[in-house]
Amino acid sequence: MEKVNSPAWIIVGLGNPGKEHELNRHNAGFMCVDALAKKHNIAVNNIEFGALMGLGEIRNQSCLMIKPQTYMNHSGEAVLEYLKNYNMDSTQLIIILDDIYFMPGELRIRKNGGAGGHKGLSSVIENIFTQDFLRIRLGVGQAPEHLSLEDWVVTDFDDNDMAALRKAVEKACSAIEMIIDGDVNYSTINTTSMDYSYTYNDYLLYEKDGKLVKILDDFKNKEAYNDLMNMQ
């Protein structure tokens, strides 16, 4: 296949296909892609290279959004095909996935790192031969004692956890928009607290009234900065 023009970004949600998995904890990545696509009127409904895909614009940049249909453990196969055929590299890749080590409502964004035991993320790393890509981990909570990890991640969110996840998804969508804008120079965005998040370099991302706001390093937003400092 002849390579087509390269989008600026490829945003990948990890999950399992099928109606029975739609609300599973393991499908938090799919849910985030759906929310971001809806926000920007991108229809993720075409099948290509083993994934549902949609192409549209976010912040005036061309973005390819995909949901691999290969089941979680083979997610990397579809990601590799998209990178190859759209002439993209891992610096243009954002992976969104579930994480049992964070509670629902919590998230972490990192520029690189290992799979941390997540088989979908491991498949991506193994297929594209690098760990150097941005990943957003959405907390889904740890398994109760009576359930194995494998059984836990394919259970549906209860109402409280789903409400918390939706808040984290909204926050993740805002962070993705800032990253696409080029507004975030970060090493790690760690929002394990529902109250605030921050970066270590030029910008702070701060949650105020349920929304992320950007604070420049000269702290022009004095009120938000003072609130942030008082929290720590």
mmCIF file of N, CA, C and O in Angstrom, residues 17-55:
data_model
loop_
_atom_site.group_PDB
_atom_site.id
_atom_site.type_symbol
_atom_site.label_atom_id
_atom_site.label_comp_id
_atom_site.label_asym_id
_atom_site.label_seq_id
_atom_site.Cartn_x
_atom_site.Cartn_y
_atom_site.Cartn_z
ATOM 1 N N PRO A 17 -12.701 -5.450 21.849
ATOM 2 C CA PRO A 17 -13.890 -5.188 21.041
ATOM 3 C C PRO A 17 -15.103 -5.962 21.553
ATOM 4 O O PRO A 17 -14.966 -6.930 22.305
ATOM 5 N N GLY A 18 -16.278 -5.522 21.134
ATOM 6 C CA GLY A 18 -17.495 -6.265 21.461
ATOM 7 C C GLY A 18 -18.340 -5.567 22.507
ATOM 8 O O GLY A 18 -17.826 -4.936 23.439
ATOM 9 N N LYS A 19 -19.645 -5.699 22.341
ATOM 10 C CA LYS A 19 -20.604 -5.074 23.245
ATOM 11 C C LYS A 19 -20.411 -5.518 24.685
ATOM 12 O O LYS A 19 -20.578 -4.736 25.633
ATOM 13 N N GLU A 20 -20.024 -6.791 24.867
ATOM 14 C CA GLU A 20 -19.891 -7.337 26.217
ATOM 15 C C GLU A 20 -18.743 -6.702 26.997
ATOM 16 O O GLU A 20 -18.687 -6.795 28.229
ATOM 17 N N HIS A 21 -17.802 -6.057 26.284
ATOM 18 C CA HIS A 21 -16.652 -5.430 26.952
ATOM 19 C C HIS A 21 -16.765 -3.911 27.040
ATOM 20 O O HIS A 21 -15.867 -3.262 27.593
ATOM 21 N N GLU A 22 -17.838 -3.367 26.534
ATOM 22 C CA GLU A 22 -17.963 -1.919 26.349
ATOM 23 C C GLU A 22 -17.694 -1.114 27.619
ATOM 24 O O GLU A 22 -17.037 -0.080 27.588
ATOM 25 N N LEU A 23 -18.196 -1.590 28.758
ATOM 26 C CA LEU A 23 -18.068 -0.855 30.020
ATOM 27 C C LEU A 23 -17.064 -1.497 30.981
ATOM 28 O O LEU A 23 -17.010 -1.141 32.155
ATOM 29 N N ASN A 24 -16.252 -2.402 30.455
ATOM 30 C CA ASN A 24 -15.222 -3.061 31.273
ATOM 31 C C ASN A 24 -14.151 -2.074 31.719
ATOM 32 O O ASN A 24 -13.843 -1.100 31.012
ATOM 33 N N ARG A 25 -13.519 -2.360 32.847
ATOM 34 C CA ARG A 25 -12.397 -1.548 33.318
ATOM 35 C C ARG A 25 -11.249 -1.554 32.305
ATOM 36 O O ARG A 25 -10.550 -0.551 32.131
ATOM 37 N N HIS A 26 -11.066 -2.683 31.627
ATOM 38 C CA HIS A 26 -9.993 -2.801 30.649
ATOM 39 C C HIS A 26 -10.226 -1.908 29.425
ATOM 40 O O HIS A 26 -9.315 -1.748 28.602
ATOM 41 N N ASN A 27 -11.423 -1.351 29.291
ATOM 42 C CA ASN A 27 -11.751 -0.538 28.125
ATOM 43 C C ASN A 27 -11.722 0.952 28.405
ATOM 44 O O ASN A 27 -12.272 1.738 27.635
ATOM 45 N N ALA A 28 -11.051 1.346 29.473
ATOM 46 C CA ALA A 28 -10.954 2.780 29.793
ATOM 47 C C ALA A 28 -10.314 3.554 28.646
ATOM 48 O O ALA A 28 -10.695 4.698 28.371
ATOM 49 N N GLY A 29 -9.356 2.945 27.970
ATOM 50 C CA GLY A 29 -8.711 3.610 26.836
ATOM 51 C C GLY A 29 -9.677 3.880 25.700
ATOM 52 O O GLY A 29 -9.669 4.965 25.104
ATOM 53 N N PHE A 30 -10.519 2.883 25.379
ATOM 54 C CA PHE A 30 -11.553 3.077 24.364
ATOM 55 C C PHE A 30 -12.484 4.219 24.764
ATOM 56 O O PHE A 30 -12.860 5.051 23.934
ATOM 57 N N MET A 31 -12.873 4.251 26.044
ATOM 58 C CA MET A 31 -13.815 5.271 26.512
ATOM 59 C C MET A 31 -13.230 6.670 26.367
ATOM 60 O O MET A 31 -13.937 7.627 26.015
ATOM 61 N N CYS A 32 -11.930 6.807 26.614
ATOM 62 C CA CYS A 32 -11.287 8.112 26.496
ATOM 63 C C CYS A 32 -11.234 8.555 25.032
ATOM 64 O O CYS A 32 -11.498 9.722 24.714
ATOM 65 N N VAL A 33 -10.893 7.635 24.134
ATOM 66 C CA VAL A 33 -10.886 7.964 22.708
ATOM 67 C C VAL A 33 -12.288 8.375 22.256
ATOM 68 O O VAL A 33 -12.459 9.353 21.513
ATOM 69 N N ASP A 34 -13.300 7.644 22.718
ATOM 70 C CA ASP A 34 -14.670 7.990 22.352
ATOM 71 C C ASP A 34 -15.037 9.400 22.815
ATOM 72 O O ASP A 34 -15.671 10.173 22.081
ATOM 73 N N ALA A 35 -14.638 9.741 24.043
ATOM 74 C CA ALA A 35 -14.964 11.063 24.589
ATOM 75 C C ALA A 35 -14.247 12.167 23.825
ATOM 76 O O ALA A 35 -14.843 13.209 23.509
ATOM 77 N N LEU A 36 -12.969 11.953 23.515
ATOM 78 C CA LEU A 36 -12.198 12.954 22.779
ATOM 79 C C LEU A 36 -12.731 13.112 21.355
ATOM 80 O O LEU A 36 -12.844 14.229 20.843
ATOM 81 N N ALA A 37 -13.069 11.982 20.733
ATOM 82 C CA ALA A 37 -13.612 12.024 19.371
ATOM 83 C C ALA A 37 -14.948 12.763 19.343
ATOM 84 O O ALA A 37 -15.200 13.582 18.446
ATOM 85 N N LYS A 38 -15.792 12.486 20.313
ATOM 86 C CA LYS A 38 -17.095 13.162 20.379
ATOM 87 C C LYS A 38 -16.916 14.669 20.559
ATOM 88 O O LYS A 38 -17.608 15.478 19.915
ATOM 89 N N LYS A 39 -15.975 15.046 21.410
ATOM 90 C CA LYS A 39 -15.726 16.464 21.691
ATOM 91 C C LYS A 39 -15.314 17.216 20.431
ATOM 92 O O LYS A 39 -15.644 18.393 20.266
ATOM 93 N N HIS A 40 -14.605 16.518 19.523
ATOM 94 C CA HIS A 40 -14.071 17.174 18.321
ATOM 95 C C HIS A 40 -14.746 16.690 17.043
ATOM 96 O O HIS A 40 -14.217 16.899 15.951
ATOM 97 N N ASN A 41 -15.909 16.053 17.208
ATOM 98 C CA ASN A 41 -16.716 15.633 16.056
ATOM 99 C C ASN A 41 -15.931 14.766 15.067
ATOM 100 O O ASN A 41 -15.982 14.971 13.852
ATOM 101 N N ILE A 42 -15.202 13.795 15.624
ATOM 102 C CA ILE A 42 -14.454 12.844 14.809
ATOM 103 C C ILE A 42 -15.165 11.497 14.894
ATOM 104 O O ILE A 42 -15.353 10.959 15.986
ATOM 105 N N ALA A 43 -15.567 10.965 13.767
ATOM 106 C CA ALA A 43 -16.259 9.669 13.725
ATOM 107 C C ALA A 43 -15.230 8.549 13.649
ATOM 108 O O ALA A 43 -14.495 8.432 12.666
ATOM 109 N N VAL A 44 -15.159 7.748 14.715
ATOM 110 C CA VAL A 44 -14.216 6.626 14.750
ATOM 111 C C VAL A 44 -15.006 5.368 14.393
ATOM 112 O O VAL A 44 -15.406 4.585 15.266
ATOM 113 N N ASN A 45 -15.252 5.187 13.104
ATOM 114 C CA ASN A 45 -16.145 4.102 12.690
ATOM 115 C C ASN A 45 -15.718 3.385 11.416
ATOM 116 O O ASN A 45 -16.467 2.565 10.879
ATOM 117 N N ASN A 46 -14.521 3.693 10.911
ATOM 118 C CA ASN A 46 -13.990 2.975 9.752
ATOM 119 C C ASN A 46 -13.034 1.889 10.212
ATOM 120 O O ASN A 46 -12.341 2.060 11.220
ATOM 121 N N ILE A 47 -12.979 0.793 9.502
ATOM 122 C CA ILE A 47 -12.056 -0.295 9.830
ATOM 123 C C ILE A 47 -10.863 -0.248 8.892
ATOM 124 O O ILE A 47 -11.013 -0.205 7.665
ATOM 125 N N GLU A 48 -9.677 -0.218 9.464
ATOM 126 C CA GLU A 48 -8.441 -0.234 8.689
ATOM 127 C C GLU A 48 -7.338 -0.828 9.546
ATOM 128 O O GLU A 48 -7.212 -0.492 10.733
ATOM 129 N N PHE A 49 -6.558 -1.719 8.979
ATOM 130 C CA PHE A 49 -5.423 -2.323 9.682
ATOM 131 C C PHE A 49 -5.817 -2.922 11.029
ATOM 132 O O PHE A 49 -5.110 -2.807 12.027
ATOM 133 N N GLY A 50 -6.983 -3.559 11.091
ATOM 134 C CA GLY A 50 -7.398 -4.231 12.308
ATOM 135 C C GLY A 50 -7.835 -3.319 13.430
ATOM 136 O O GLY A 50 -7.784 -3.702 14.606
ATOM 137 N N ALA A 51 -8.273 -2.113 13.083
ATOM 138 C CA ALA A 51 -8.699 -1.159 14.116
ATOM 139 C C ALA A 51 -9.820 -0.286 13.591
ATOM 140 O O ALA A 51 -9.901 0.010 12.394
ATOM 141 N N LEU A 52 -10.694 0.144 14.505
ATOM 142 C CA LEU A 52 -11.613 1.228 14.199
ATOM 143 C C LEU A 52 -10.819 2.522 14.169
ATOM 144 O O LEU A 52 -9.962 2.764 15.038
ATOM 145 N N MET A 53 -11.070 3.351 13.174
ATOM 146 C CA MET A 53 -10.273 4.575 13.040
ATOM 147 C C MET A 53 -11.133 5.743 12.597
ATOM 148 O O MET A 53 -12.221 5.569 12.022
ATOM 149 N N GLY A 54 -10.643 6.932 12.902
ATOM 150 C CA GLY A 54 -11.251 8.163 12.439
ATOM 151 C C GLY A 54 -10.180 9.219 12.308
ATOM 152 O O GLY A 54 -9.219 9.242 13.085
ATOM 153 N N LEU A 55 -10.320 10.078 11.325
ATOM 154 C CA LEU A 55 -9.345 11.136 11.069
ATOM 155 C C LEU A 55 -10.052 12.482 11.161
ATOM 156 O O LEU A 55 -11.114 12.684 10.567
#
